[in-house]
Amino acid sequence: MNLAVGDMVEDFELLDETGTPRRLGEFLAKGPVVLFFYPAAMTSGCTAESCHFRDLAADFAAVGATRIGISRDGVDRQARFAQANQLGFPLLSDPDGAVARRLGARRTVGVGPFLTRRMTFVIGEDHRLLEAIHSETHMEAHADRALEVLRSRPRP
């Protein structure tokens, strides 16, 4: 399933890097969410992308948005990735790719980490999709475009 701008994003629950169950709805209650899928923690491209999200923390705070990374990696690997890079935002573990599949960030062909597409979803407080960002090779494009979308929308 591929979501289109304006579609409702269903709530889901996954474990974060500390093993705590987290719901999308809990984050949306505080403001918009930027949910970015990456293929595999501790790889060069995913590290570059995640660190760019980290480095823009003040910019995302200024628009009231929560950044959340998500991959098929297990909780322990997500914890090591978060700590090694001092990310400062939740990393969710989607080991069977169920959430990626529901949002259209899962490939039908590939193995291991290559089943997850590098995609970012900007989600409004009302659970509506504001933007879906696709780029497998431009690691900074995801955070940069998410900020453009959030800065251009009317603030509630």
mmCIF file of C-alpha atoms in Angstrom:
data_model
loop_
_atom_site.group_PDB
_atom_site.id
_atom_site.type_symbol
_atom_site.label_atom_id
_atom_site.label_comp_id
_atom_site.label_asym_id
_atom_site.label_seq_id
_atom_site.Cartn_x
_atom_site.Cartn_y
_atom_site.Cartn_z
ATOM 1 C CA MET A 1 0.000 0.000 0.000
ATOM 2 C CA ASN A 2 1.313 3.436 -0.851
ATOM 3 C CA LEU A 3 -0.027 6.387 1.076
ATOM 4 C CA ALA A 4 -0.873 9.645 -0.666
ATOM 5 C CA VAL A 5 -0.777 13.133 0.797
ATOM 6 C CA GLY A 6 -3.965 13.626 2.819
ATOM 7 C CA ASP A 7 -4.398 9.916 3.651
ATOM 8 C CA MET A 8 -4.833 8.877 7.276
ATOM 9 C CA VAL A 9 -1.844 7.124 8.845
ATOM 10 C CA GLU A 10 -3.048 4.337 11.121
ATOM 11 C CA ASP A 11 -1.738 4.154 14.645
ATOM 12 C CA PHE A 12 0.830 1.460 15.402
ATOM 13 C CA GLU A 13 2.941 0.296 18.320
ATOM 14 C CA LEU A 14 6.581 -0.800 18.194
ATOM 15 C CA LEU A 15 9.407 -1.103 20.705
ATOM 16 C CA ASP A 16 11.907 1.732 20.888
ATOM 17 C CA GLU A 17 15.650 1.402 21.439
ATOM 18 C CA THR A 18 15.088 0.962 25.205
ATOM 19 C CA GLY A 19 12.531 -1.825 24.717
ATOM 20 C CA THR A 20 9.625 0.480 25.629
ATOM 21 C CA PRO A 21 6.423 0.091 23.583
ATOM 22 C CA ARG A 22 5.678 3.359 21.771
ATOM 23 C CA ARG A 23 2.598 4.366 19.783
ATOM 24 C CA LEU A 24 2.488 6.780 16.880
ATOM 25 C CA GLY A 25 -0.525 8.421 18.515
ATOM 26 C CA GLU A 26 1.468 9.272 21.653
ATOM 27 C CA PHE A 27 3.940 11.264 19.569
ATOM 28 C CA LEU A 28 1.231 12.938 17.447
ATOM 29 C CA ALA A 29 -0.477 14.160 20.616
ATOM 30 C CA LYS A 30 2.538 16.496 21.016
ATOM 31 C CA GLY A 31 2.711 17.747 17.407
ATOM 32 C CA PRO A 32 3.646 16.571 13.919
ATOM 33 C CA VAL A 33 5.873 13.551 13.448
ATOM 34 C CA VAL A 34 8.656 12.976 10.946
ATOM 35 C CA LEU A 35 8.930 9.189 10.636
ATOM 36 C CA PHE A 36 11.937 8.113 8.625
ATOM 37 C CA PHE A 37 12.581 4.547 7.515
ATOM 38 C CA TYR A 38 16.171 3.477 6.950
ATOM 39 C CA PRO A 39 17.437 0.082 5.759
ATOM 40 C CA ALA A 40 19.968 -0.784 8.490
ATOM 41 C CA ALA A 41 21.473 0.775 11.588
ATOM 42 C CA MET A 42 25.255 1.149 11.696
ATOM 43 C CA THR A 43 25.653 1.437 7.920
ATOM 44 C CA SER A 44 27.226 4.485 6.321
ATOM 45 C CA GLY A 45 24.169 5.872 4.501
ATOM 46 C CA CYS A 46 21.801 5.304 7.405
ATOM 47 C CA THR A 47 24.286 6.847 9.818
ATOM 48 C CA ALA A 48 24.651 9.927 7.607
ATOM 49 C CA GLU A 49 20.876 10.294 7.303
ATOM 50 C CA SER A 50 20.239 9.802 11.030
ATOM 51 C CA CYS A 51 23.007 12.202 12.017
ATOM 52 C CA HIS A 52 21.563 14.856 9.719
ATOM 53 C CA PHE A 53 18.227 14.481 11.527
ATOM 54 C CA ARG A 54 20.178 14.742 14.810
ATOM 55 C CA ASP A 55 22.019 17.877 13.718
ATOM 56 C CA LEU A 56 18.743 19.618 12.835
ATOM 57 C CA ALA A 57 17.216 19.065 16.304
ATOM 58 C CA ALA A 58 16.702 22.803 16.949
ATOM 59 C CA ASP A 59 15.028 23.268 13.552
ATOM 60 C CA PHE A 60 12.592 20.431 14.201
ATOM 61 C CA ALA A 61 11.905 21.735 17.713
ATOM 62 C CA ALA A 62 11.118 25.155 16.244
ATOM 63 C CA VAL A 63 8.294 23.631 14.165
ATOM 64 C CA GLY A 64 7.135 21.437 17.062
ATOM 65 C CA ALA A 65 7.968 18.156 15.314
ATOM 66 C CA THR A 66 9.161 14.848 16.727
ATOM 67 C CA ARG A 67 11.723 12.884 14.716
ATOM 68 C CA ILE A 68 11.466 9.087 14.793
ATOM 69 C CA GLY A 69 13.736 6.617 13.024
ATOM 70 C CA ILE A 70 12.484 3.143 12.140
ATOM 71 C CA SER A 71 14.134 0.042 10.693
ATOM 72 C CA ARG A 72 14.016 -3.750 10.856
ATOM 73 C CA ASP A 73 16.912 -3.741 13.330
ATOM 74 C CA GLY A 74 16.296 -5.270 16.749
ATOM 75 C CA VAL A 75 16.085 -3.241 19.938
ATOM 76 C CA ASP A 76 19.703 -3.967 20.948
ATOM 77 C CA ARG A 77 21.121 -2.825 17.612
ATOM 78 C CA GLN A 78 18.913 0.279 17.658
ATOM 79 C CA ALA A 79 20.228 1.063 21.171
ATOM 80 C CA ARG A 80 23.853 0.727 20.032
ATOM 81 C CA PHE A 81 23.141 2.895 16.967
ATOM 82 C CA ALA A 82 21.439 5.604 19.056
ATOM 83 C CA GLN A 83 24.230 5.633 21.624
ATOM 84 C CA ALA A 84 27.116 5.511 19.142
ATOM 85 C CA ASN A 85 25.723 8.542 17.303
ATOM 86 C CA GLN A 86 24.091 10.358 20.257
ATOM 87 C CA LEU A 87 20.917 10.667 18.183
ATOM 88 C CA GLY A 88 18.554 12.011 20.843
ATOM 89 C CA PHE A 89 15.314 10.772 19.251
ATOM 90 C CA PRO A 90 13.453 7.452 19.336
ATOM 91 C CA LEU A 91 14.463 4.581 17.082
ATOM 92 C CA LEU A 92 11.720 2.034 16.587
ATOM 93 C CA SER A 93 12.241 -1.625 15.788
ATOM 94 C CA ASP A 94 10.009 -3.049 13.030
ATOM 95 C CA PRO A 95 11.611 -6.534 12.819
ATOM 96 C CA ASP A 96 9.033 -8.139 10.545
ATOM 97 C CA GLY A 97 8.545 -5.004 8.451
ATOM 98 C CA ALA A 98 4.809 -4.838 9.231
ATOM 99 C CA VAL A 99 4.704 -1.054 9.682
ATOM 100 C CA ALA A 100 6.952 -0.503 6.660
ATOM 101 C CA ARG A 101 4.572 -2.658 4.613
ATOM 102 C CA ARG A 102 1.497 -0.719 5.804
ATOM 103 C CA LEU A 103 3.055 2.617 4.902
ATOM 104 C CA GLY A 104 4.574 1.519 1.593
ATOM 105 C CA ALA A 105 8.198 1.574 2.738
ATOM 106 C CA ARG A 106 8.773 -2.118 2.134
ATOM 107 C CA ARG A 107 10.005 -3.598 -1.113
ATOM 108 C CA THR A 108 8.523 -6.743 -2.560
ATOM 109 C CA VAL A 109 11.952 -7.910 -3.728
ATOM 110 C CA GLY A 110 15.192 -7.969 -1.760
ATOM 111 C CA VAL A 111 16.741 -9.541 1.316
ATOM 112 C CA GLY A 112 17.527 -8.367 4.834
ATOM 113 C CA PRO A 113 17.907 -4.620 5.131
ATOM 114 C CA PHE A 114 17.272 -4.184 1.411
ATOM 115 C CA LEU A 115 13.585 -4.902 2.026
ATOM 116 C CA THR A 116 13.175 -1.458 3.614
ATOM 117 C CA ARG A 117 13.042 1.607 1.387
ATOM 118 C CA ARG A 118 14.644 4.824 2.549
ATOM 119 C CA MET A 119 11.454 6.859 2.959
ATOM 120 C CA THR A 120 10.252 9.643 5.220
ATOM 121 C CA PHE A 121 6.678 10.413 6.185
ATOM 122 C CA VAL A 122 5.666 13.801 7.552
ATOM 123 C CA ILE A 123 2.498 13.249 9.565
ATOM 124 C CA GLY A 124 0.220 15.944 10.978
ATOM 125 C CA GLU A 125 -1.325 15.836 14.439
ATOM 126 C CA ASP A 126 -4.593 14.669 12.857
ATOM 127 C CA HIS A 127 -2.818 11.507 11.549
ATOM 128 C CA ARG A 128 -2.955 12.833 7.961
ATOM 129 C CA LEU A 129 0.047 12.415 5.704
ATOM 130 C CA LEU A 130 1.532 15.801 4.832
ATOM 131 C CA GLU A 131 4.370 14.495 2.642
ATOM 132 C CA ALA A 132 6.139 11.277 1.632
ATOM 133 C CA ILE A 133 9.799 11.714 0.747
ATOM 134 C CA HIS A 134 11.615 9.170 -1.421
ATOM 135 C CA SER A 135 15.362 9.172 -1.971
ATOM 136 C CA GLU A 136 17.674 6.226 -1.687
ATOM 137 C CA THR A 137 20.861 8.179 -2.299
ATOM 138 C CA HIS A 138 20.458 11.750 -1.027
ATOM 139 C CA MET A 139 20.799 11.268 2.714
ATOM 140 C CA GLU A 140 20.148 14.891 3.642
ATOM 141 C CA ALA A 141 17.083 15.274 1.405
ATOM 142 C CA HIS A 142 14.746 13.609 3.901
ATOM 143 C CA ALA A 143 15.283 15.941 6.849
ATOM 144 C CA ASP A 144 15.628 19.014 4.639
ATOM 145 C CA ARG A 145 12.370 18.380 2.751
ATOM 146 C CA ALA A 146 10.513 17.472 5.960
ATOM 147 C CA LEU A 147 11.502 20.839 7.413
ATOM 148 C CA GLU A 148 10.371 22.660 4.256
ATOM 149 C CA VAL A 149 6.950 21.005 4.516
ATOM 150 C CA LEU A 150 6.586 21.764 8.214
ATOM 151 C CA ARG A 151 7.741 25.369 7.858
ATOM 152 C CA SER A 152 5.303 26.047 5.020
ATOM 153 C CA ARG A 153 2.177 24.741 6.714
ATOM 154 C CA PRO A 154 -0.104 26.887 8.844
ATOM 155 C CA ARG A 155 0.589 26.414 12.536
ATOM 156 C CA PRO A 156 -2.446 25.381 14.626
#
